[in-house]
């Protein structure tokens, strides 16, 4: 019995969604890094705000999630679907 981590339909859908949004995530992530660094979202989050072992992964995860949600939202709006990479 072989281990097939990407054989389930859920994993394939997740990977397809992430791969289709990857260019958009790359293009928009710097905006979220800037917003998090300056505290424009209501809190400051960057690698130097507190202990780097906690804040660097937290910043990376928050930036990825916010970028991904933005791109998915843009792709779900019919008028904006054409501008999304």
Coordinates of C-alpha atoms in Angstrom, one line a residue:
X1 CA 0.0 0.0 0.0
X2 CA 1.7 3.2 -1.2
X3 CA 1.3 6.6 0.5
X4 CA -0.5 8.9 -1.9
X5 CA -1.0 12.3 -0.2
X6 CA -2.4 14.1 -3.2
X7 CA -4.7 11.4 -4.5
X8 CA -7.9 12.7 -2.7
X9 CA -10.2 15.0 -4.4
X10 CA -10.0 17.6 -1.6
X11 CA -6.2 17.8 -1.8
X12 CA -6.4 18.1 -5.6
X13 CA -8.9 21.0 -5.3
X14 CA -6.8 22.8 -2.7
X15 CA -3.6 22.5 -4.8
X16 CA -5.4 23.6 -7.9
X17 CA -6.8 26.6 -6.1
X18 CA -3.5 27.5 -4.6
X19 CA -1.6 27.1 -7.9
X20 CA -4.2 29.2 -9.9
X21 CA -3.8 32.0 -7.3
X22 CA 0.0 31.9 -7.0
X23 CA 0.8 34.7 -9.4
X24 CA -1.7 36.9 -7.9
X25 CA -0.4 36.1 -4.4
X26 CA 3.1 37.0 -5.6
X27 CA 2.0 40.3 -7.0
X28 CA -0.1 41.4 -4.1
X29 CA 1.8 40.2 -1.1
X30 CA 4.1 43.2 -0.8
X31 CA 1.1 45.4 -0.2
X32 CA 0.1 43.3 2.8
X33 CA 3.7 43.3 4.1
X34 CA 3.6 47.1 4.0
X35 CA 0.2 47.3 5.6
X36 CA 1.2 44.9 8.4
X37 CA 4.5 46.6 9.0
X38 CA 2.9 50.1 9.4
X39 CA 0.0 48.9 11.4
X40 CA -2.6 50.0 8.9
X41 CA -4.7 47.0 9.6
X42 CA -5.0 47.9 13.3
X43 CA -2.0 46.0 14.5
X44 CA 1.7 45.8 13.8
X45 CA 3.1 42.5 12.6
X46 CA 6.6 42.1 11.3
X47 CA 9.7 40.2 12.1
X48 CA 11.0 42.8 14.5
X49 CA 7.9 43.8 16.4
X50 CA 8.5 41.1 19.1
X51 CA 10.4 37.9 19.2
X52 CA 11.4 37.0 15.7
X53 CA 10.8 33.2 16.2
X54 CA 7.1 34.0 16.6
X55 CA 6.6 37.1 14.4
X56 CA 8.4 36.0 11.2
X57 CA 6.2 32.8 10.8
X58 CA 3.1 34.8 11.9
X59 CA 3.9 37.5 9.3
X60 CA 4.4 35.0 6.6
X61 CA 1.2 33.1 7.4
X62 CA -0.9 36.3 7.7
X63 CA 0.5 37.7 4.5
X64 CA -0.2 34.5 2.6
X65 CA -3.7 34.1 3.9
X66 CA -4.6 37.8 3.3
X67 CA -3.2 37.7 -0.2
X68 CA -4.9 34.4 -1.0
X69 CA -8.3 35.6 0.2
X70 CA -7.9 38.8 -1.8
X71 CA -7.1 37.0 -5.0
X72 CA -10.0 34.5 -4.5
X73 CA -12.4 37.3 -3.8
X74 CA -11.3 39.1 -7.0
X75 CA -11.7 35.9 -9.0
X76 CA -15.3 35.6 -7.7
X77 CA -16.4 39.1 -8.7
X78 CA -17.5 38.8 -12.4
X79 CA -16.4 42.4 -13.3
X80 CA -12.9 41.9 -11.8
X81 CA -12.3 38.3 -12.9
X82 CA -10.6 39.4 -16.1
X83 CA -7.9 41.4 -14.3
X84 CA -7.0 38.7 -11.9
X85 CA -3.9 36.7 -13.0

